[in-house]
Amino acid sequence: MFPYIFIGLSQAEKSTMPTKNVVEERISKFKNKGKDPAKLREKRISVCVELRKAHKDESFLKRRNITLSSLPDEEALDYISNDMVAVLPLDEIIKDVNSDCKESQTRGCQAARKLLSQERNPPMKEIIDAGLLSRFVSFLGMDDEPTLQFEAAWALTNIASGTTWHTQQVVEHGAVPAFIALLASPMLHISEQAVWALGNIAGDGAAYRDILIECNVIPALLARICPDTPVGYLRNLTWTLSNLCRNKNPFPPLSAVMQVLPSLIQLLHLGDKDILSDACWAISYLSDGDNDRIDVVVKTGIVSRLVELMSHEELSVMTPALRSIGNIVSGSDLQTQAAVDAGVLKVLPQLMRHSKASVQKEATWALSNIAAGPCRQIQQLITCGLLPPLVEQLRNGDFKTQREAVWAVTNFTSGGTVEQVVHLVQSGALEAIINLLQVKDTKVILVILDAINNIFMAAEKLGETEKLSLLVEELGGLDRIEMLQNHDNETVYQAARTLIEKYFSDDDVVGVKVDSTDDSFVFKTSDVQRTFEF
Amino acid sequence: LFYMLYLTNVKHVLCFQRVALLVASDIDALCACKILQALFHCDQVQYTLVPVTGWQDLGTAFLEHKEQFRYFVLINCGANVDLLEMLQPDDDSVFFICDTHRPVDVVNVYNETQIKLLIKQDDDLGVPPYDDIFRDEDDEEGGDSGNESDEGSEPSGKRRRFDEVLFCRGSVCHVQYEYHGTSASMMFFELAWVLTKDTKDMLWWAVIGLTDQWVHDKITHMKYVTDIATMQRHVSRHNHRNEDEENSLSIDCMRISFEYDLRLTLYQHWSLYESICNSCYTSCNFKLWTLNGQKKLQEFLADMGLPLKQVRQKFNSMDMSIKENLRDVIEESSNKYGLKDIRIQTFGVHFGFKNRFLASDMVHATAALLESTEKDESDSDNFIKALDSLSRSNLERLHSGIELAKRKLMAIQQTVASCICTNLILSQGPFLYCYLMEGTPDVKLFSKPIALTLVTLSLMVFFDVEKGTVIVVGIPPESETSDKKNFFGRAFEKAAESTSSRTLHDNFDTSIIELKTDDRSKFLDALITLLS
């Protein structure tokens, strides 16, 4: 008997770590070459905008700010560090804020800011309902009362960080022009607070973003970038700029993009990881559009820097850099070539083997788009050794990555030359996709059947269909394809049937005579490699 | 929110398996380890004991043992980091953690399959509720594992500005201040008690563990007094149980008693005079490093009416008549001299007839052994010695520890005195800092900051070690209301990050770090800005 007791912690109902149900906001769809060869590539459709909207009503956990270095003002530091700001009840705050005495106003404003900065349940609605916003906005204009300006700016920032309704209240009280004017404040911490507030407003969505742009926020922001701007200030500024680039339907006006881009490029050459991260995200938003949008980005010449940042040690930088490049290679062949020329193919193998599954997936997605290019680009892809990691992903990747990898194979087989397709099969891709025919996802099955069909078409050109049939059968592919004839989905059934009829009709399946006299292209069947060779 | 869950199935698994016992280097951990060893002993559980001094050590120890062991018991380490992230264990490794470090890393709290925390029900964990941490994470894109929500995911569209601009990062930002929870040895003692396997030895170890927290300033006075009361109940229960034996003192008996004793370190093993000079409570209050302080001490002694000769000779040899009401005499005079808290609730122990120790004596002696800087002694040698000194069968070791502790205390006092007298303590605005040069008495630093806190408001200590690095220790301001929460850990981290100083955050206490000597000035500058 052994009565050891350990005391553990238990939480009712919550026995496991939450599995994040990350909604696949990025749906990569490819049009099949067979159907529309000209437009093989397609953009990811960003569901995330809608998602974010859907969650607006809940207050999500906001990222906290760590920009101490940007608050150089002694005066400002006083308020932040010491906890002397009195905690007042709301009715006293209202009285103070509405009074005519500057001291009372400051005290009330500080206390309100304090409440709005607390971690739990900041009383945003209460303060709005108390009608304090118009007072706060009027305080923003009091250039001779910097303390009051700062406190009011902070309070409004936090209210604007709430739901769309909260942000709307701030905007409708006329905060936008007041904040833009405040950007020019000689007091750095006040100006920075304005940057932050404007970032929250821009982050609300396309509508407010464009209102800000209309009000000429961009030149006012860019004017604050100079060699001695503190890094913390720049972090906030970069984030605000990224919000001005963010959101679709509609995209930010092209003229605004052109205004922001040169400064973004400048910021992308700094070393701070937070700045780099937000600047990369901005680029990823800008490149997440049609080819004209991508073109604007590519023309800045930033592609090689982005490729460089894909190897950045910080995940927070590498991820958006990869996303940006992924967007760019989904563009025209010329745009893709810019990324290839910048060396993207040298970086992708390591990213496809990254420890984080989401990185593998994005890298594979990028690869699939490059594989959709002309055979010249496919050749570069082979030369740079992308096939081994691709096959690894087909075999062992997580499902989302496998899906991208399957797309890569299909794109490759539809655009590649016969030799390139043979090379792909020899690398083990055929076997790997045949194994994937067991998955539940109908779309993936269709894409695989397409790929198999493409490979047969290549074999046909070589007059090697019989050998390929035998190979597919040996790899267990025939059984699987036959099974798919029972699939619920009509299209799958059709595709499977077509394949069977075309390449596996009974009289064809006879022993393969290896043509020893002809030493051109020969599919061998029963090798150790079990792939076909020339 | 949290309740005790008795994992009775643990007994089955532990029964057949060897257990790896990873123990941090502090006295409370040693005591907890002793209790657990005794428990293992009665149930014939095989275990392997591995002392660990820091995170790296813990990592290595884990790597070395992960093949042979499935079950790991961590004492006073492991709770305040995301352990699974750090150690990357296999899915079937299970960790039982009893650690006083707070706040507990949220990931540890909410992982129940591999991490079992041994934590008192009513202990404040400093952890926000589950929902607050993990809700809305699906808002964000990218990250596939829950603990990486911040990394690589799309930034949020809006951000609120929080008050503590300084110490917040990421969405899980309750980690601001470092502090300590209920002592590990008390936890294990209560465990033994629930199992009705508690013994007097275990009780004594629990007392020492608690006293360690107090001596080394890890818990508030309030917490100390509350826990002392708990221990007192156990003591009277034990004494009651053995009432018969108590009357018949034998050579090998052990008696624990509640005392209201003097806050003079080791005075029963020293002379009263030396104890007063080297106890930080008295020396700091008298400011003994000043002439004035020395004068005040003489007056104090005169006021007590104790002959200098008696005061300076070994306590053991003092006249019985003086010793009899010594505590009262001292307390009376102390009150006049502003030493209002000279007496403190504590426990003492009698081993046989001759040996009497206060709990704080044990702490000092064991700590001195643990951090002994004798040559040719490895950390694990010291660990074993310190562990030995806690057994009553090894009084010799304990006495050697007491001697070592005296030397250490004297060195501390000298260092304090010389720092103050030579103005080594500099005010940096937000904090005071003191840089101990090489060549100052070669005493391990760990306890030094404790002595120094009493002198200063808020202090950082740099201490040179040989390899071109300095050890930095941050101590929160000392005041009446001090809640013993240490913010330096966070500040150090930030300062190092912003200046890319080369630092090693290896200690289980984040407020103790190692820093490249060359980076010292830029690190300091950043710290000044941060804490302003």
Coordinates of C-alpha atoms in Angstrom, one line a residue, chain B residues 106-502:
Chain B
V106 CA 0.1 30.1 -16.3
V107 CA 0.9 27.3 -18.7
N108 CA 2.0 25.1 -15.7
V109 CA -1.2 25.9 -13.9
Y110 CA -3.5 24.9 -16.7
N111 CA -1.6 21.9 -17.8
E112 CA -2.8 19.0 -15.7
T113 CA -1.6 16.0 -17.5
Q114 CA 2.2 16.5 -17.2
I115 CA 2.5 19.1 -14.6
K116 CA 1.2 18.5 -11.1
L117 CA 1.6 21.5 -8.8
L118 CA 1.7 21.0 -5.1
I119 CA 0.2 24.2 -4.0
K120 CA -1.8 25.2 -1.0
Q121 CA -5.4 25.7 -1.7
D122 CA -5.5 29.2 -0.4
D123 CA -2.1 30.3 -1.6
D124 CA -2.4 33.2 -4.0
L125 CA -1.0 32.0 -7.3
G126 CA -0.9 35.3 -8.9
V127 CA -2.4 33.8 -12.0
P128 CA -5.4 35.2 -13.8
P129 CA -8.3 32.9 -14.4
Y130 CA -8.2 30.5 -17.3
D131 CA -10.6 32.4 -19.4
D132 CA -8.7 35.7 -19.2
I133 CA -5.7 34.1 -20.6
F134 CA -6.9 31.8 -23.2
R135 CA -10.1 33.4 -24.4
D136 CA -10.1 35.0 -27.7
E137 CA -6.9 33.5 -28.8
D138 CA -8.6 32.1 -31.8
D139 CA -9.0 35.7 -32.8
E140 CA -5.4 35.7 -33.8
E141 CA -3.9 34.1 -36.7
G142 CA -1.0 31.8 -37.1
G143 CA 0.1 30.3 -33.9
D144 CA -0.8 26.7 -33.5
S145 CA 0.2 26.1 -30.0
G146 CA -1.5 28.0 -27.2
N147 CA 1.5 29.4 -25.6
E148 CA 2.9 31.2 -28.6
S149 CA 0.0 33.4 -29.3
D150 CA 2.3 36.4 -29.3
E151 CA 4.9 35.1 -31.6
G152 CA 4.4 35.4 -35.3
S153 CA 0.7 36.1 -35.2
E154 CA -0.8 39.1 -36.9
P155 CA -0.8 42.1 -34.5
S156 CA -4.0 43.3 -33.0
G157 CA -5.8 46.1 -34.8
K158 CA -6.2 48.1 -31.6
R159 CA -4.2 48.3 -28.5
R160 CA -5.1 49.8 -25.1
R161 CA -2.4 51.5 -23.1
F162 CA -2.0 50.1 -19.7
D163 CA -0.7 51.6 -16.6
E164 CA 2.4 49.6 -16.0
V165 CA 4.1 50.6 -19.2
L166 CA 7.2 48.9 -17.9
F167 CA 6.6 45.4 -17.2
C168 CA 4.0 44.2 -19.5
R169 CA 4.5 42.1 -22.5
G170 CA 2.3 39.9 -24.5
S171 CA -1.2 39.0 -23.6
V172 CA -0.2 37.0 -20.6
C173 CA 1.3 39.8 -18.6
H174 CA 0.5 39.0 -15.0
V175 CA 4.1 38.4 -14.5
Q176 CA 5.3 41.5 -12.9
Y177 CA 6.5 40.9 -9.5
E178 CA 8.3 38.0 -8.2
Y179 CA 7.5 36.7 -4.7
H180 CA 7.2 33.5 -2.7
G181 CA 4.4 31.3 -1.5
T182 CA 4.1 28.9 1.4
S183 CA 7.3 27.1 2.2
A184 CA 7.9 23.8 0.4
S185 CA 8.8 22.0 3.5
M186 CA 5.6 23.0 5.2
M187 CA 3.7 21.7 2.2
F188 CA 5.4 18.4 2.4
F189 CA 5.0 18.3 6.2
E190 CA 1.2 18.8 5.8
L191 CA 1.2 16.1 3.2
A192 CA 2.9 13.8 5.7
W193 CA 0.5 14.8 8.3
V194 CA -2.5 14.0 6.1
L195 CA -0.9 10.6 5.5
T196 CA -0.4 10.3 9.3
K197 CA 3.3 9.7 8.6
D198 CA 4.5 12.9 10.2
T199 CA 7.3 12.7 12.7
K200 CA 9.1 15.2 15.0
D201 CA 12.0 15.3 12.6
M202 CA 9.8 16.3 9.8
L203 CA 8.1 18.9 11.9
W204 CA 11.5 20.4 12.8
W205 CA 12.5 20.5 9.1
A206 CA 9.3 22.2 8.2
V207 CA 10.0 24.8 10.9
I208 CA 13.5 25.3 9.5
G209 CA 12.0 25.7 6.0
L210 CA 9.6 28.4 7.2
T211 CA 12.3 30.1 9.1
D212 CA 14.5 30.1 6.0
Q213 CA 11.8 32.1 4.2
W214 CA 11.8 34.6 7.0
V215 CA 15.5 34.9 7.5
H216 CA 16.1 35.3 3.8
D217 CA 13.3 37.8 3.5
K218 CA 11.1 35.9 1.1
I219 CA 7.8 36.3 2.8
T220 CA 6.1 39.1 4.6
H221 CA 6.0 39.3 8.4
M222 CA 2.3 38.7 8.3
K223 CA 2.7 35.5 6.4
Y224 CA 5.5 34.4 8.7
V225 CA 3.4 34.9 11.8
T226 CA 0.4 33.1 10.2
D227 CA 2.5 30.1 9.3
I228 CA 4.3 30.1 12.6
A229 CA 0.9 29.8 14.2
T230 CA 0.1 26.8 12.0
M231 CA 3.4 25.2 12.9
Q232 CA 2.7 25.9 16.6
R233 CA -0.4 23.8 16.4
H234 CA 1.5 20.9 15.0
V235 CA 4.2 21.4 17.7
S236 CA 1.8 21.2 20.5
R237 CA 0.0 18.3 19.0
H238 CA 3.3 16.4 18.8
N239 CA 4.3 17.4 22.3
H240 CA 1.0 16.4 23.6
R241 CA 1.3 13.1 21.9
N242 CA 4.6 12.3 23.6
E243 CA 3.9 13.8 26.9
D244 CA 5.3 10.9 28.8
E245 CA 8.5 10.9 27.0
E246 CA 8.9 14.6 27.6
N247 CA 9.3 14.2 31.3
S248 CA 12.0 11.7 30.8
L249 CA 14.7 13.6 29.0
S250 CA 17.0 11.1 27.4
I251 CA 20.2 11.5 25.6
D252 CA 18.6 10.9 22.2
C253 CA 15.3 12.6 22.7
M254 CA 14.2 15.6 20.6
R255 CA 12.0 18.3 21.9
I256 CA 10.6 21.2 19.8
S257 CA 9.3 24.2 21.7
F258 CA 7.7 27.4 20.7
E259 CA 9.9 30.3 21.8
Y260 CA 9.6 34.0 21.9
D261 CA 13.3 34.5 21.4
L262 CA 15.8 37.1 20.5
R263 CA 16.5 38.2 17.0
L264 CA 20.2 37.8 17.6
T265 CA 21.9 35.5 15.2
L266 CA 23.5 32.5 16.7
Y267 CA 23.9 34.1 20.1
Q268 CA 23.7 30.9 21.9
H269 CA 26.7 29.6 20.0
W270 CA 28.6 32.8 20.1
S271 CA 29.2 35.5 22.6
L272 CA 26.4 37.9 23.1
Y273 CA 28.6 40.8 22.1
E274 CA 29.6 39.3 18.8
S275 CA 26.1 38.2 18.0
I276 CA 24.8 41.8 18.6
C277 CA 27.6 43.1 16.4
N278 CA 26.9 40.7 13.6
S279 CA 23.2 40.4 13.5
C280 CA 21.8 42.6 10.9
Y281 CA 18.9 43.6 13.0
T282 CA 21.0 45.1 15.7
S283 CA 23.9 46.2 13.6
C284 CA 21.7 48.1 11.2
N285 CA 19.7 49.7 13.9
F286 CA 22.7 50.9 15.8
K287 CA 24.5 51.7 12.6
L288 CA 27.5 49.9 14.1
W289 CA 29.8 51.0 11.3
T290 CA 29.8 54.5 12.7
L291 CA 31.5 55.7 15.8
N292 CA 28.2 56.9 17.1
G293 CA 26.8 53.5 16.6
Q294 CA 29.6 51.9 18.6
K295 CA 29.0 54.4 21.3
K296 CA 25.3 53.6 21.3
L297 CA 26.1 49.9 21.6
Q298 CA 28.2 50.5 24.7
E299 CA 25.4 52.6 26.2
F300 CA 23.0 49.8 25.4
L301 CA 25.1 47.2 27.1
A302 CA 25.5 49.5 30.1
D303 CA 21.8 50.0 30.2
M304 CA 21.3 46.3 30.5
G305 CA 23.6 46.3 33.4
L306 CA 25.6 43.4 32.0
P307 CA 29.3 43.3 32.7
L308 CA 31.4 43.5 29.5
K309 CA 33.3 40.5 30.5
Q310 CA 30.3 38.4 30.7
V311 CA 28.9 39.8 27.4
R312 CA 32.1 39.1 25.6
Q313 CA 32.6 35.6 26.7
K314 CA 31.0 32.5 25.2
F315 CA 27.4 32.5 25.8
N316 CA 27.6 29.0 27.2
S317 CA 30.0 30.1 29.9
M318 CA 27.9 33.1 31.0
D319 CA 26.7 33.2 34.5
M320 CA 23.5 31.3 35.0
S321 CA 22.1 34.2 37.0
I322 CA 22.5 36.5 34.0
K323 CA 21.2 34.0 31.5
E324 CA 18.1 33.4 33.5
N325 CA 16.3 36.5 32.7
L326 CA 18.5 37.7 29.9
R327 CA 15.8 37.8 27.3
D328 CA 13.7 40.1 29.4
V329 CA 16.6 42.4 30.3
I330 CA 17.6 42.7 26.6
E331 CA 14.1 43.3 25.5
E332 CA 13.6 46.0 28.1
S333 CA 16.7 47.9 27.1
S334 CA 16.0 47.3 23.4
N335 CA 12.7 49.1 23.7
K336 CA 14.5 52.1 25.0
Y337 CA 16.9 52.0 22.0
G338 CA 14.2 51.7 19.5
L339 CA 14.7 48.0 18.8
K340 CA 11.0 47.2 19.3
D341 CA 11.1 43.9 17.5
I342 CA 14.0 42.3 19.1
R343 CA 11.9 39.4 20.1
I344 CA 10.4 37.2 17.5
Q345 CA 8.2 34.1 17.5
T346 CA 10.2 31.1 16.6
F347 CA 11.0 27.6 17.6
G348 CA 13.8 26.0 19.3
V349 CA 14.9 22.4 19.6
H350 CA 16.6 20.3 22.2
F351 CA 18.6 17.3 21.1
G352 CA 19.3 15.3 24.2
F353 CA 20.5 17.4 27.2
K354 CA 23.2 19.5 25.8
N355 CA 22.3 20.7 22.4
R356 CA 19.9 23.5 21.9
F357 CA 19.3 25.2 18.6
L358 CA 17.0 27.9 17.4
A359 CA 15.5 27.4 14.0
S360 CA 17.3 30.5 12.7
D361 CA 20.6 29.0 13.9
M362 CA 19.9 26.0 11.8
V363 CA 19.1 28.1 8.8
H364 CA 22.3 30.1 9.1
A365 CA 24.5 27.1 9.6
T366 CA 22.9 25.1 6.8
A367 CA 23.1 28.1 4.4
A368 CA 26.7 28.6 5.2
L369 CA 27.4 24.9 4.4
L370 CA 25.4 25.1 1.2
E371 CA 27.2 28.1 -0.1
S372 CA 30.5 27.3 1.3
T373 CA 33.4 28.5 -0.8
E374 CA 35.9 26.2 0.6
K375 CA 38.3 25.0 -2.0
D376 CA 37.9 21.7 -3.7
E377 CA 34.2 21.5 -2.8
S378 CA 31.8 21.1 -5.6
D379 CA 28.3 22.4 -5.4
S380 CA 27.0 18.9 -4.9
D381 CA 29.4 18.2 -2.0
N382 CA 28.1 21.3 -0.3
F383 CA 24.6 20.2 -1.0
I384 CA 25.1 16.8 0.6
K385 CA 26.9 18.4 3.6
A386 CA 24.1 20.9 4.1
L387 CA 21.6 18.1 3.8
D388 CA 23.5 16.1 6.4
S389 CA 23.6 18.9 8.8
L390 CA 19.9 18.8 9.1
S391 CA 19.9 15.3 10.5
R392 CA 20.2 15.2 14.2
S393 CA 22.6 12.3 14.0
N394 CA 25.1 14.7 12.5
L395 CA 25.6 17.4 15.0
E396 CA 29.2 17.7 14.3
R397 CA 28.4 18.9 10.8
L398 CA 26.0 21.3 12.2
H399 CA 28.5 22.8 14.5
S400 CA 31.0 23.2 11.7
G401 CA 28.2 25.0 9.8
I402 CA 27.7 27.3 12.7
E403 CA 31.3 28.2 12.7
L404 CA 31.2 28.8 9.0
A405 CA 28.1 30.9 9.4
K406 CA 29.8 33.1 12.0
R407 CA 32.6 33.8 9.6
K408 CA 30.1 34.6 6.9
L409 CA 28.2 36.9 9.1
M410 CA 31.3 38.8 10.1
A411 CA 32.4 39.1 6.5
I412 CA 29.0 40.5 5.6
Q413 CA 29.1 43.0 8.4
Q414 CA 32.6 44.1 7.3
T415 CA 31.5 44.4 3.7
V416 CA 28.5 46.4 4.7
A417 CA 30.5 48.7 6.9
S418 CA 33.2 49.2 4.3
C419 CA 30.7 49.8 1.5
I420 CA 29.0 52.5 3.5
C421 CA 32.1 54.1 4.9
T422 CA 33.8 54.3 1.5
N423 CA 30.6 55.5 -0.2
L424 CA 30.4 52.5 -2.4
I425 CA 26.7 52.7 -2.3
L426 CA 25.6 55.1 -5.0
S427 CA 22.2 56.6 -5.5
Q428 CA 21.1 56.1 -9.1
G429 CA 17.9 58.0 -8.7
P430 CA 15.3 55.3 -8.7
F431 CA 17.5 52.9 -6.9
L432 CA 20.7 52.6 -4.9
Y433 CA 23.4 50.4 -6.2
C434 CA 26.5 49.0 -4.9
Y435 CA 29.3 47.4 -6.7
L436 CA 31.5 45.0 -4.7
M437 CA 35.0 44.9 -6.1
E438 CA 37.1 41.9 -6.4
G439 CA 39.3 41.4 -3.4
T440 CA 36.6 42.2 -0.9
P441 CA 36.2 39.3 1.5
D442 CA 35.5 36.2 -0.6
V443 CA 32.1 35.4 0.7
K444 CA 29.4 34.1 -1.5
L445 CA 27.1 36.9 -2.2
F446 CA 23.7 35.4 -1.9
S447 CA 23.0 36.3 1.6
K448 CA 24.7 39.7 1.3
P449 CA 21.9 41.5 -0.3
I450 CA 19.7 40.4 2.5
A451 CA 21.9 42.1 5.0
L452 CA 22.2 45.1 2.8
T453 CA 18.5 45.6 2.3
L454 CA 18.1 46.5 5.9
V455 CA 20.4 49.4 5.4
T456 CA 19.0 50.7 2.2
L457 CA 15.8 51.4 0.6
S458 CA 16.2 49.8 -2.6
L459 CA 19.4 48.3 -3.8
M460 CA 21.2 46.4 -6.4
V461 CA 24.3 44.6 -5.7
F462 CA 26.9 43.8 -8.2
F463 CA 29.3 41.2 -7.2
D464 CA 32.4 40.3 -9.2
V465 CA 33.0 36.7 -9.9
E466 CA 36.1 35.4 -11.5
K467 CA 34.9 34.7 -15.1
G468 CA 34.6 38.3 -16.2
T469 CA 31.0 38.5 -15.2
V470 CA 29.2 40.2 -12.4
I471 CA 26.3 38.8 -10.4
V472 CA 23.5 41.3 -10.0
V473 CA 21.0 41.0 -7.3
G474 CA 18.0 43.2 -7.0
I475 CA 16.2 43.8 -3.8
P476 CA 12.9 45.6 -3.5
P477 CA 12.5 48.6 -1.2
E478 CA 12.4 47.7 2.5
S479 CA 9.6 49.3 4.4
E480 CA 7.0 48.6 6.9
T481 CA 4.5 47.7 4.4
S482 CA 6.8 45.8 2.1
D483 CA 5.0 43.0 0.5
K484 CA 8.2 41.3 -0.5
K485 CA 7.4 41.4 -4.1
N486 CA 10.4 41.8 -6.3
F487 CA 10.1 43.7 -9.5
F488 CA 13.8 43.6 -10.4
G489 CA 13.6 40.3 -12.3
R490 CA 11.4 41.9 -14.9
A491 CA 13.3 45.1 -15.0
F492 CA 16.6 43.2 -15.4
E493 CA 15.1 41.3 -18.3
K494 CA 13.9 44.4 -20.0
A495 CA 17.1 46.3 -19.4
A496 CA 19.2 43.5 -20.8
E497 CA 16.9 43.2 -23.8
S498 CA 16.9 46.8 -24.7
T499 CA 20.7 47.1 -24.4
S500 CA 21.4 43.6 -25.7
S501 CA 23.6 43.1 -22.7
R502 CA 24.9 39.6 -22.3

